[in-house]
Coordinates of C-alpha atoms in Angstrom, one line a residue:
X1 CA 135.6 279.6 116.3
X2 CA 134.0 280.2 113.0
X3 CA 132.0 283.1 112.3
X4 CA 128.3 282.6 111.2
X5 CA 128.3 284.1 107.2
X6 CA 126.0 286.4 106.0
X7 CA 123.8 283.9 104.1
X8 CA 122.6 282.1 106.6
X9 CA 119.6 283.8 107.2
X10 CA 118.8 283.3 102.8
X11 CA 119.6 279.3 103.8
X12 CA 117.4 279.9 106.3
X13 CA 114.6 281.7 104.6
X14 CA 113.9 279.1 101.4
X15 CA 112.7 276.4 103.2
X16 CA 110.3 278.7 105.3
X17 CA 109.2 280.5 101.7
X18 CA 109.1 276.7 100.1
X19 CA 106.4 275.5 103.4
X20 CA 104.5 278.4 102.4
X21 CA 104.4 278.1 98.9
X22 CA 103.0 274.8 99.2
X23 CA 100.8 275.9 102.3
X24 CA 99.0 278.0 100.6
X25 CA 98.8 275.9 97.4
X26 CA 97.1 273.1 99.3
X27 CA 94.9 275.9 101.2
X28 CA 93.6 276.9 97.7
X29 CA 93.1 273.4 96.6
X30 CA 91.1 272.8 100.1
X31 CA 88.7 276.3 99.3
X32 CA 85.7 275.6 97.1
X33 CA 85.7 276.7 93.7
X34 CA 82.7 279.2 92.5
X35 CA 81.3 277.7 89.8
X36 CA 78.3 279.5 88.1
X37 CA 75.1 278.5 88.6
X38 CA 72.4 278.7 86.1
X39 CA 68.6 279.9 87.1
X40 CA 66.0 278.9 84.9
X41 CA 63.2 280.9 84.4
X42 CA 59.8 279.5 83.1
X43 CA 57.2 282.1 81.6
X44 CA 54.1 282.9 79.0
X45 CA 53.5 285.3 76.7
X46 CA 51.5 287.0 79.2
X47 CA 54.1 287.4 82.1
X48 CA 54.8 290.7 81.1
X49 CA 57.1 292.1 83.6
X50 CA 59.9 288.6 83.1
X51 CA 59.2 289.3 79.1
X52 CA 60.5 292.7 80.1
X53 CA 63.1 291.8 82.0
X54 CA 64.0 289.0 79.7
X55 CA 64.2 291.7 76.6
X56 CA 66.0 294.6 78.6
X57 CA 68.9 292.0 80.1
X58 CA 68.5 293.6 83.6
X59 CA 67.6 290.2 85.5
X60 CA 71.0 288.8 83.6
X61 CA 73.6 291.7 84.6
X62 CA 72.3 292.1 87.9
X63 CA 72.7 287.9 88.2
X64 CA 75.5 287.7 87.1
X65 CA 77.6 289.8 89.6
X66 CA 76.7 287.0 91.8
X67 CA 78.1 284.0 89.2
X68 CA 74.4 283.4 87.8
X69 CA 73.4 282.5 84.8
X70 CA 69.7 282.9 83.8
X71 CA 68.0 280.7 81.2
X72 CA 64.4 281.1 79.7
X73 CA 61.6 278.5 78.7
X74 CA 58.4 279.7 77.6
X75 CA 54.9 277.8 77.8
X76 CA 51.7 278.4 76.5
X77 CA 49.7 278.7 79.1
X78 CA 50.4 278.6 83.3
X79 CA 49.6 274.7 84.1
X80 CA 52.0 273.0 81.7
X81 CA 54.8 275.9 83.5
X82 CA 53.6 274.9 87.1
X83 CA 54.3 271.2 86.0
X84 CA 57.8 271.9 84.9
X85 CA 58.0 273.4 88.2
X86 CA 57.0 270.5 90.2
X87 CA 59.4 268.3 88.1
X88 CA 62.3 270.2 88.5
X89 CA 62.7 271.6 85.3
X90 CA 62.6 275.2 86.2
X91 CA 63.5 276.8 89.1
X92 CA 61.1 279.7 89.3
X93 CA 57.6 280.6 87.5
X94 CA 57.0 283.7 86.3
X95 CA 53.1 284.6 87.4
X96 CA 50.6 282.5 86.9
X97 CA 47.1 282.9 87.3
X98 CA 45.5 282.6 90.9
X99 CA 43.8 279.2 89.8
X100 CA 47.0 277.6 88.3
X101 CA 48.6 277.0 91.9
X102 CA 45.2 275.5 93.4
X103 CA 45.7 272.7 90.4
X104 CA 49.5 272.0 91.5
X105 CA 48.6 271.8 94.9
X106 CA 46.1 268.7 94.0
X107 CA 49.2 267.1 92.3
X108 CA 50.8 267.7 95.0
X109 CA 53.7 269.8 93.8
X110 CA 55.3 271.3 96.8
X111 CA 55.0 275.2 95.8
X112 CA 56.5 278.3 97.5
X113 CA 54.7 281.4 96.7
X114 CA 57.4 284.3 96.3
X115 CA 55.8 287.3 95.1
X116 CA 52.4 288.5 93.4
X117 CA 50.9 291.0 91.8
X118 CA 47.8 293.2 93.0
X119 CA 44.3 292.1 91.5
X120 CA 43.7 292.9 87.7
X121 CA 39.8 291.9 87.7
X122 CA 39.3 293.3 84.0
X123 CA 42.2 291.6 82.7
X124 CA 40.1 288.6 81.7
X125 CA 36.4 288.2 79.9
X126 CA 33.6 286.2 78.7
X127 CA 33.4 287.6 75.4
X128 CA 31.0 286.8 72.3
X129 CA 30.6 287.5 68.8
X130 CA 29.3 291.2 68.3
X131 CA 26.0 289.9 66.1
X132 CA 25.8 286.8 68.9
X133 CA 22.1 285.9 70.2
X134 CA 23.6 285.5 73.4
X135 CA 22.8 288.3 75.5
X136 CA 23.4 287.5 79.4
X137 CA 25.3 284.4 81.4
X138 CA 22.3 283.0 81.6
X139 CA 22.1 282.4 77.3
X140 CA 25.6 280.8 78.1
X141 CA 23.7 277.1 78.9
X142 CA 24.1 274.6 76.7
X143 CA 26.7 276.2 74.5
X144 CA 30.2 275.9 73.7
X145 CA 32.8 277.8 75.2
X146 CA 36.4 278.0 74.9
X147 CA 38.7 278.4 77.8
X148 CA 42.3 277.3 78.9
X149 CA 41.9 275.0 81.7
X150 CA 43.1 275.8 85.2
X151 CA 43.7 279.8 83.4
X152 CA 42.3 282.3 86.0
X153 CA 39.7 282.6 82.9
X154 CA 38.7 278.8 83.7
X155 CA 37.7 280.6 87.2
X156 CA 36.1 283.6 85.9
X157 CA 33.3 281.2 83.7
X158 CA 32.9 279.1 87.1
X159 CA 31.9 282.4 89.2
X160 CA 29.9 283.9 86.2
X161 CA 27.9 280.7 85.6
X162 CA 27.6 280.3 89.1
X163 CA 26.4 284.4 89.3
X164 CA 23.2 283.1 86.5
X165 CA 22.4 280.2 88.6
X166 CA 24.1 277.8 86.5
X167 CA 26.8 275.1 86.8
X168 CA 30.2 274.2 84.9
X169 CA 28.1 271.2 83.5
X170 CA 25.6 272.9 82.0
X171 CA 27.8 274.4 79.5
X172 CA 30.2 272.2 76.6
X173 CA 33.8 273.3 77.9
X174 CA 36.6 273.4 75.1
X175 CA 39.7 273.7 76.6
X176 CA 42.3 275.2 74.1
X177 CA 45.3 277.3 74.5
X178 CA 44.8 280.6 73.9
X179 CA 46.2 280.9 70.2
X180 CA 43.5 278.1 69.5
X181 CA 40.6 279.4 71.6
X182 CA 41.2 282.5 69.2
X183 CA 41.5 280.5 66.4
X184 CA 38.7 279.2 67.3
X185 CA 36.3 281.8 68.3
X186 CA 37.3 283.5 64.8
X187 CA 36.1 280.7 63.5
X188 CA 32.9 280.2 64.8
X189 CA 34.0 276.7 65.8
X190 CA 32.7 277.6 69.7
X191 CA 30.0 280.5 71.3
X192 CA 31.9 281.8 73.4
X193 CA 35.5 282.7 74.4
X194 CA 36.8 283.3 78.0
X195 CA 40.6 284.6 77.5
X196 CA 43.0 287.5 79.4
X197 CA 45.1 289.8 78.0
X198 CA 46.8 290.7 75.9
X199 CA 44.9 288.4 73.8
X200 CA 41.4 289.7 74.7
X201 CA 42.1 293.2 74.3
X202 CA 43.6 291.8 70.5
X203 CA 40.6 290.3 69.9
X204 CA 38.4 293.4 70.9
X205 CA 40.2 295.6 68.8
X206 CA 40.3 293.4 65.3
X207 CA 37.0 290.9 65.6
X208 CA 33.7 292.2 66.0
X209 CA 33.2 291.3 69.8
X210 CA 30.9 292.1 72.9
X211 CA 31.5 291.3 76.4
X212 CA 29.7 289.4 78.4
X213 CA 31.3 290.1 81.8
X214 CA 34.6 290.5 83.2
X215 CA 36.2 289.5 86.5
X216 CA 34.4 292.8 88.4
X217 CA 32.8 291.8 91.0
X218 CA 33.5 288.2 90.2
X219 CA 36.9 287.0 90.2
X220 CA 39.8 289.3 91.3
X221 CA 42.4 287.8 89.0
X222 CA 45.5 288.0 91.1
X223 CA 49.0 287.1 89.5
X224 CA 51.3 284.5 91.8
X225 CA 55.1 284.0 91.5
X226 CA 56.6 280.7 92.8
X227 CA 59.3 278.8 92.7
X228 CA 59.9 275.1 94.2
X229 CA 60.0 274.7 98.2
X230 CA 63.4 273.3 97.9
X231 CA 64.8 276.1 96.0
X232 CA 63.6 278.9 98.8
X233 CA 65.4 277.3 100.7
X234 CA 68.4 276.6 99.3
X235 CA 68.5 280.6 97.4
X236 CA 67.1 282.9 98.9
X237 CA 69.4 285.5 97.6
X238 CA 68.1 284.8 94.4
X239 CA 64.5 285.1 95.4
X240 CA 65.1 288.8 96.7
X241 CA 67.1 289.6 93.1
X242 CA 64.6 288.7 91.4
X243 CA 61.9 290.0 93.4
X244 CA 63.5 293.5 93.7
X245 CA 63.8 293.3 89.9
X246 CA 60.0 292.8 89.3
X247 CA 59.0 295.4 91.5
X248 CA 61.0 298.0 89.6
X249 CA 59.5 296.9 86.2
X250 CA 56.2 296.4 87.6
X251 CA 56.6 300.6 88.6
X252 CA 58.2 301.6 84.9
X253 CA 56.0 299.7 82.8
X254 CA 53.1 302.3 84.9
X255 CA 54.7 305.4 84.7
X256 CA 56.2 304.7 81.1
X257 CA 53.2 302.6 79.3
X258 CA 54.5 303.7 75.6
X259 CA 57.7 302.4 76.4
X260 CA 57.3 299.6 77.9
X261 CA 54.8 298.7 74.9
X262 CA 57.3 299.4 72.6
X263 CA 59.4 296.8 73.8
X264 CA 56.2 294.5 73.9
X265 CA 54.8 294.3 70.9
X266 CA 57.4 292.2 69.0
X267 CA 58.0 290.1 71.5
X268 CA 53.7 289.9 71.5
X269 CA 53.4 288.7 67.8
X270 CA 53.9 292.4 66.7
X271 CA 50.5 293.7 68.4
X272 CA 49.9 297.1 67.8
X273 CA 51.9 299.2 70.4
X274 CA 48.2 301.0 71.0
X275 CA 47.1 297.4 71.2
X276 CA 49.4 296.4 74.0
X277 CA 49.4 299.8 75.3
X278 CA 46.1 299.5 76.3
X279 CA 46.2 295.5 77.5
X280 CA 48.4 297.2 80.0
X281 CA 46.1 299.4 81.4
X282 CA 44.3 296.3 82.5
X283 CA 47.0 294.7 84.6
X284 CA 47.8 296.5 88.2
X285 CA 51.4 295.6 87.5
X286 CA 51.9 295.8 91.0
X287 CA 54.6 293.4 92.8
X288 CA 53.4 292.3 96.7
X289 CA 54.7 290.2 98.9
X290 CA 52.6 286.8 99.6
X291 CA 50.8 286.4 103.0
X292 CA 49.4 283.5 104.2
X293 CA 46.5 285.0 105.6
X294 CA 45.9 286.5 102.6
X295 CA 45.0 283.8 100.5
X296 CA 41.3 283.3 101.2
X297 CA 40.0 283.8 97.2
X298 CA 43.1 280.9 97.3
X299 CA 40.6 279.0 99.0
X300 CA 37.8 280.1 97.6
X301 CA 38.6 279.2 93.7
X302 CA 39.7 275.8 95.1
X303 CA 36.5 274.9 96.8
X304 CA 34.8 276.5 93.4
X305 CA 36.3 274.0 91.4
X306 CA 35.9 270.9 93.7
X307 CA 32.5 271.3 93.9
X308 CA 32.4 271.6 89.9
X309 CA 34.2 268.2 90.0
X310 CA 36.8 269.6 88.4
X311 CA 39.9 268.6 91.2
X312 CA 40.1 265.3 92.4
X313 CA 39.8 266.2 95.9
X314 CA 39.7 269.2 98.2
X315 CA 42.9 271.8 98.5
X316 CA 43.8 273.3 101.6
X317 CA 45.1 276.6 100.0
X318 CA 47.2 277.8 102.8
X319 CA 49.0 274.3 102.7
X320 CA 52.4 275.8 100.7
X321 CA 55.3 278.2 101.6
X322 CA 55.8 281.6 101.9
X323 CA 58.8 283.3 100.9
X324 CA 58.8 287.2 102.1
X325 CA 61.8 290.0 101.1

């Protein structure tokens, strides 16, 4: 009887290590490869706190541990960026002012609010010409005024007219983007100008100007980020980044204003760091989460601008989702 030699148990072994070799090489073609993703971010000029982010990288690193690219699109103003939102060709918008969402919704974009910020009334103005005749809302009638339609500013003139017992017809409306309601108002081309910062404290601080009002008392001028319904849903993960991140930013830019408006002014046409120092002080800065039964100035600018003809039918503001941290 033969005696079993000592490499059997080698003979053995290959075939065993050979099924695993290929077990496992079929187990890794079976798992899902992580491919990066790519979030695109749109903003303006006046979302401060993504321009910050934006310039400092932070949103980037912090994305990328989780396989994210980020890639930025600026607009001019915050309908043309809620549009690109409801097409699909960003992911997220940077804030926007409280009237901007009001006008998606009649387009019926399907928005998720994400984030906002706390009111900034005296971030926006009526402002004239320093030697101007006009002298209260009330001179407004009849004149021309430049404002950047659906613009929290486009609100402001609504309620202000509304305060001097007038209405949005009573007045010639230019809409222009900022940059051109500037140009404009320089220019004498229109009576009045209705803007938000930074451009109307640029404006205060090189043009002779006076103001007529401001959002106190009138408009509250609160700040919403949002992103597509779809996209809550599908990353939330993402959502809470980015949220976290403005909160942080929203907290340095106010307890390091010279900083923050050192970083600012290039990226701001090279405004004076005094100049965007103090647009700053303007803006609450402050990143809350969205409630729904919050949103009753939602309603409230909707129903403003229905009555002034100005949507095409009536917006139930709370109609959109809520994402909360």
């Amino acid at each position: 009887m033969s005696k079993p030699t000592r490499n059997t148990p080698a003979k053995l072994r290959r075939p065993l290590l050979t099924g695993l070799v290929v077990a496992l090489a079929t187990l890794s073609f079976a798992l899902p490869s992580q491919a990066r993703e790519t979030l695109r971010i749109g903003y303006q000029k006046s979302s401060t706190l993504i321009t910050l982010l934006k310039a400092q990288g932070t949103l980037d690193k912090t994305l990328a541990q989780q396989n994210i690219d980020v890639s930025w699109h600026e607009f001019p103003s915050g309908l043309p960026l809620l549009e690109a939102l409801n097409v699909g060709n960003v992911d997220i918008s940077a804030d926007v002012a409280d009237t901007v969402p009001i006008f998606a919704q009649a387009a019926q974009a399907k928005l998720t609010y994400f984030a906002q910020e706390a009111p900034s009334p005296s971030a926006q103005a009526i402002v004239v010409h320093k030697d101007s005749s006009l002298q209260q809302l009330s001179d407004l009638k009849g004149k021309k005024v430049a404002v950047t339609k659906a613009a929290g500013s486009h609100y402001l003139l609504i309620a202000a007219l509304n305060k001097a017992g007038l209405q949005f017809s009573d007045i010639q409306p230019a809409y222009l983007s900022p940059a051109d309601g500037r140009a404009a108002f320089e220019n004498n081309k229109v009576d009045a100008w209705v803007t938000w910062e930074p451009f109307l404290t640029s404006a205060q601080r090189q043009l002779p100007t006076r103001t007529l009002a401001d959002g106190d008392g009138l408009a509250s001028y609160k700040r919403y980020y949002l992103t597509s319904t779809s996209y809550a849903k599908t990353h939330p993960q993402v959502l809470k980044v980015v949220y976290d991140q403005l909160y942080k930013t929203g907290s340095w830019i106010k307890t390091n204003p010279r900083d923050a408006a050192q970083v600012l002014s290039p990226l701001w046409g090279n405004l004076g760091v005094e100049t965007v120092e103090s647009a700053n002080t303007h803006r609450s800065y402050q990143v809350q989460p969205v409630k729904i039964d919050q949103l009753g100035e939602q309603q409230k600018i909707a129903d403003a601008f229905f009555a002034a003809g100005l949507l095409p039918k009536t917006v139930d503001a709370k109609d959109v989702g809520i994402w909360r941290p």
